[in-house]
Every structure is written in C-alpha cells, then in structure tokens.
Amino acid sequence: MTADIVEFPARPAGEPVRVRRVAAEGDIVVICLNATVGLWAAWPVAAVDDDGVVMSVTSRAGKMLGVGRLNCAPDVLAFRAADHDPEAFAALRWRTWMDQDDAVIAFAEIARSPDV
C-alpha cells in the first residue's frame, strides 16, 4: 500500500482559530422532556463544549443539568440571545410547549430584525 503526503497551508502564527458557535452560555435550547405527550421546554444554556455544542443547562433552582440526561429526542433547538429582545428572551426561560413548532413561533415573535 502507498500513500501520498498532502501539504496543507499552515495557519499564520498568532491568528486565532475560529469556530462557528452553535450556542453559547446565556442562549436558550428547547428540548423534548416527554416524548409520550410531546412536552418541549426551554432551558438556559449553562455550558458548551469547544464546538459550541450544548453540554448543560440551568434549572430554575440554579442547578446545572446535563442535556443528555434531560432530552428524550434527537432534536435540540438553539436560540441565540443576541438575536432576540432581551426581556422577552429571558421571559421564555423554562417555558413549555406541547409542540416544538409552537416554541419556534414563540422565539420568532421576539426576534430582532437583522438590521438592529
């Protein structure tokens, strides 16, 4: 077996590595809490990994909980705090919906226009 060595251009020294963040602390994720009845809940993001993947959320009591322990479905909807009205965004923390589409609509209604 043979292999070719491929030369990749190096990143210039001192240039930071840029990672596209999926979520950040303070954002909100909507996850499935009960697949049987279709219960979806909004949780404030407590921690993300280096790729911006949500690792944990914060409960009303201030406890940090692992997303993998709470979520009963493969879907996770992430909403960025910077893209929404701050007061309305905070008001949606821990809110529940019986349909994930209703959660999307709730966040769409408080979204800031792109030029704000």
PDB file of C-alpha atoms in Angstrom:
ATOM      1  CA  MET A   1       0.000   0.000   0.000  1.00  0.00           C
ATOM      2  CA  THR A   2       1.250   3.502  -0.808  1.00  0.00           C
ATOM      3  CA  ALA A   3       0.153   6.923   0.308  1.00  0.00           C
ATOM      4  CA  ASP A   4       0.721  10.465  -0.866  1.00  0.00           C
ATOM      5  CA  ILE A   5       1.660  13.175   1.579  1.00  0.00           C
ATOM      6  CA  VAL A   6      -0.528  16.198   1.148  1.00  0.00           C
ATOM      7  CA  GLU A   7       0.788  19.570   2.281  1.00  0.00           C
ATOM      8  CA  PHE A   8      -1.841  21.840   3.853  1.00  0.00           C
ATOM      9  CA  PRO A   9      -1.133  25.557   4.237  1.00  0.00           C
ATOM     10  CA  ALA A  10      -0.396  26.436   7.842  1.00  0.00           C
ATOM     11  CA  ARG A  11      -2.456  28.959   9.743  1.00  0.00           C
ATOM     12  CA  PRO A  12      -0.446  32.178  10.161  1.00  0.00           C
ATOM     13  CA  ALA A  13       1.195  32.398  13.577  1.00  0.00           C
ATOM     14  CA  GLY A  14      -0.875  34.316  16.107  1.00  0.00           C
ATOM     15  CA  GLU A  15      -4.082  34.060  14.105  1.00  0.00           C
ATOM     16  CA  PRO A  16      -6.868  32.740  16.356  1.00  0.00           C
ATOM     17  CA  VAL A  17      -8.709  29.570  15.484  1.00  0.00           C
ATOM     18  CA  ARG A  18     -12.265  30.485  14.527  1.00  0.00           C
ATOM     19  CA  VAL A  19     -15.013  28.102  15.498  1.00  0.00           C
ATOM     20  CA  ARG A  20     -18.610  28.631  14.410  1.00  0.00           C
ATOM     21  CA  ARG A  21     -20.556  28.610  17.646  1.00  0.00           C
ATOM     22  CA  VAL A  22     -23.836  26.737  17.645  1.00  0.00           C
ATOM     23  CA  ALA A  23     -24.720  28.015  21.110  1.00  0.00           C
ATOM     24  CA  ALA A  24     -23.151  29.985  23.935  1.00  0.00           C
ATOM     25  CA  GLU A  25     -23.746  30.440  27.635  1.00  0.00           C
ATOM     26  CA  GLY A  26     -26.893  32.522  28.120  1.00  0.00           C
ATOM     27  CA  ASP A  27     -28.602  31.240  24.983  1.00  0.00           C
ATOM     28  CA  ILE A  28     -31.678  29.015  25.244  1.00  0.00           C
ATOM     29  CA  VAL A  29     -32.212  25.485  23.971  1.00  0.00           C
ATOM     30  CA  VAL A  30     -35.586  23.854  23.550  1.00  0.00           C
ATOM     31  CA  ILE A  31     -35.530  20.115  24.167  1.00  0.00           C
ATOM     32  CA  CYS A  32     -38.050  17.303  24.494  1.00  0.00           C
ATOM     33  CA  LEU A  33     -38.854  16.421  28.098  1.00  0.00           C
ATOM     34  CA  ASN A  34     -41.526  13.810  27.419  1.00  0.00           C
ATOM     35  CA  ALA A  35     -41.935  12.162  24.023  1.00  0.00           C
ATOM     36  CA  THR A  36     -45.173  10.425  25.037  1.00  0.00           C
ATOM     37  CA  VAL A  37     -47.097  13.664  25.449  1.00  0.00           C
ATOM     38  CA  GLY A  38     -44.812  15.830  23.282  1.00  0.00           C
ATOM     39  CA  LEU A  39     -43.640  18.176  26.022  1.00  0.00           C
ATOM     40  CA  TRP A  40     -40.913  20.634  24.959  1.00  0.00           C
ATOM     41  CA  ALA A  41     -39.159  23.021  27.356  1.00  0.00           C
ATOM     42  CA  ALA A  42     -36.808  26.000  27.056  1.00  0.00           C
ATOM     43  CA  TRP A  43     -33.654  25.818  29.165  1.00  0.00           C
ATOM     44  CA  PRO A  44     -30.933  28.461  29.572  1.00  0.00           C
ATOM     45  CA  VAL A  45     -27.562  27.197  28.382  1.00  0.00           C
ATOM     46  CA  ALA A  46     -25.054  26.781  31.219  1.00  0.00           C
ATOM     47  CA  ALA A  47     -22.053  25.371  29.330  1.00  0.00           C
ATOM     48  CA  VAL A  48     -20.988  24.456  25.812  1.00  0.00           C
ATOM     49  CA  ASP A  49     -18.017  22.490  24.541  1.00  0.00           C
ATOM     50  CA  ASP A  50     -15.320  23.932  22.258  1.00  0.00           C
ATOM     51  CA  ASP A  51     -17.508  23.321  19.203  1.00  0.00           C
ATOM     52  CA  GLY A  52     -20.463  25.232  20.649  1.00  0.00           C
ATOM     53  CA  VAL A  53     -22.462  22.087  21.387  1.00  0.00           C
ATOM     54  CA  VAL A  54     -24.623  22.457  24.486  1.00  0.00           C
ATOM     55  CA  MET A  55     -23.389  20.272  27.326  1.00  0.00           C
ATOM     56  CA  SER A  56     -25.540  21.509  30.207  1.00  0.00           C
ATOM     57  CA  VAL A  57     -28.431  23.791  31.087  1.00  0.00           C
ATOM     58  CA  THR A  58     -29.519  25.614  34.219  1.00  0.00           C
ATOM     59  CA  SER A  59     -32.615  24.699  36.240  1.00  0.00           C
ATOM     60  CA  ARG A  60     -34.873  27.265  37.931  1.00  0.00           C
ATOM     61  CA  ALA A  61     -33.097  26.445  41.198  1.00  0.00           C
ATOM     62  CA  GLY A  62     -29.723  27.267  39.626  1.00  0.00           C
ATOM     63  CA  LYS A  63     -28.522  23.662  39.297  1.00  0.00           C
ATOM     64  CA  MET A  64     -26.509  22.651  36.250  1.00  0.00           C
ATOM     65  CA  LEU A  65     -28.056  19.653  34.475  1.00  0.00           C
ATOM     66  CA  GLY A  66     -26.653  17.606  31.574  1.00  0.00           C
ATOM     67  CA  VAL A  67     -28.633  17.995  28.366  1.00  0.00           C
ATOM     68  CA  GLY A  68     -28.191  14.320  27.546  1.00  0.00           C
ATOM     69  CA  ARG A  69     -29.968  13.368  30.768  1.00  0.00           C
ATOM     70  CA  LEU A  70     -32.975  15.592  30.047  1.00  0.00           C
ATOM     71  CA  ASN A  71     -33.557  15.314  26.321  1.00  0.00           C
ATOM     72  CA  CYS A  72     -35.768  12.453  25.123  1.00  0.00           C
ATOM     73  CA  ALA A  73     -35.430  13.180  21.388  1.00  0.00           C
ATOM     74  CA  PRO A  74     -32.529  13.774  18.989  1.00  0.00           C
ATOM     75  CA  ASP A  75     -33.767  17.292  18.226  1.00  0.00           C
ATOM     76  CA  VAL A  76     -32.333  20.293  20.053  1.00  0.00           C
ATOM     77  CA  LEU A  77     -33.395  23.782  19.021  1.00  0.00           C
ATOM     78  CA  ALA A  78     -30.890  26.512  19.912  1.00  0.00           C
ATOM     79  CA  PHE A  79     -31.830  30.194  20.070  1.00  0.00           C
ATOM     80  CA  ARG A  80     -29.173  32.912  20.382  1.00  0.00           C
ATOM     81  CA  ALA A  81     -29.749  35.608  22.993  1.00  0.00           C
ATOM     82  CA  ALA A  82     -28.177  38.247  20.735  1.00  0.00           C
ATOM     83  CA  ASP A  83     -30.838  37.631  18.069  1.00  0.00           C
ATOM     84  CA  HIS A  84     -33.818  38.358  20.351  1.00  0.00           C
ATOM     85  CA  ASP A  85     -35.303  41.077  22.532  1.00  0.00           C
ATOM     86  CA  PRO A  86     -33.510  40.628  25.901  1.00  0.00           C
ATOM     87  CA  GLU A  87     -36.533  40.921  28.233  1.00  0.00           C
ATOM     88  CA  ALA A  88     -38.801  38.753  26.118  1.00  0.00           C
ATOM     89  CA  PHE A  89     -35.987  36.228  25.654  1.00  0.00           C
ATOM     90  CA  ALA A  90     -35.459  35.954  29.418  1.00  0.00           C
ATOM     91  CA  ALA A  91     -39.221  35.504  29.898  1.00  0.00           C
ATOM     92  CA  LEU A  92     -39.155  32.340  27.753  1.00  0.00           C
ATOM     93  CA  ARG A  93     -36.728  30.502  30.057  1.00  0.00           C
ATOM     94  CA  TRP A  94     -38.274  27.254  31.383  1.00  0.00           C
ATOM     95  CA  ARG A  95     -41.473  27.780  29.397  1.00  0.00           C
ATOM     96  CA  THR A  96     -43.069  24.612  27.996  1.00  0.00           C
ATOM     97  CA  TRP A  97     -44.943  23.815  24.793  1.00  0.00           C
ATOM     98  CA  MET A  98     -46.850  20.770  23.595  1.00  0.00           C
ATOM     99  CA  ASP A  99     -45.360  21.114  20.093  1.00  0.00           C
ATOM    100  CA  GLN A 100     -41.861  22.078  19.040  1.00  0.00           C
ATOM    101  CA  ASP A 101     -43.283  24.299  16.265  1.00  0.00           C
ATOM    102  CA  ASP A 102     -45.029  26.426  18.906  1.00  0.00           C
ATOM    103  CA  ALA A 103     -41.636  27.015  20.547  1.00  0.00           C
ATOM    104  CA  VAL A 104     -40.153  28.119  17.224  1.00  0.00           C
ATOM    105  CA  ILE A 105     -43.050  30.552  16.744  1.00  0.00           C
ATOM    106  CA  ALA A 106     -42.594  31.976  20.263  1.00  0.00           C
ATOM    107  CA  PHE A 107     -38.937  32.758  19.583  1.00  0.00           C
ATOM    108  CA  ALA A 108     -39.669  34.070  16.076  1.00  0.00           C
ATOM    109  CA  GLU A 109     -42.132  36.567  17.533  1.00  0.00           C
ATOM    110  CA  ILE A 110     -39.418  38.164  19.706  1.00  0.00           C
ATOM    111  CA  ALA A 111     -36.602  38.032  17.138  1.00  0.00           C
ATOM    112  CA  ARG A 112     -34.795  41.270  16.354  1.00  0.00           C
ATOM    113  CA  SER A 113     -34.741  42.421  12.764  1.00  0.00           C
ATOM    114  CA  PRO A 114     -31.374  41.750  11.090  1.00  0.00           C
ATOM    115  CA  ASP A 115     -30.514  45.459  10.784  1.00  0.00           C
ATOM    116  CA  VAL A 116     -30.947  46.204  14.536  1.00  0.00           C
TER     117      VAL A 116
END
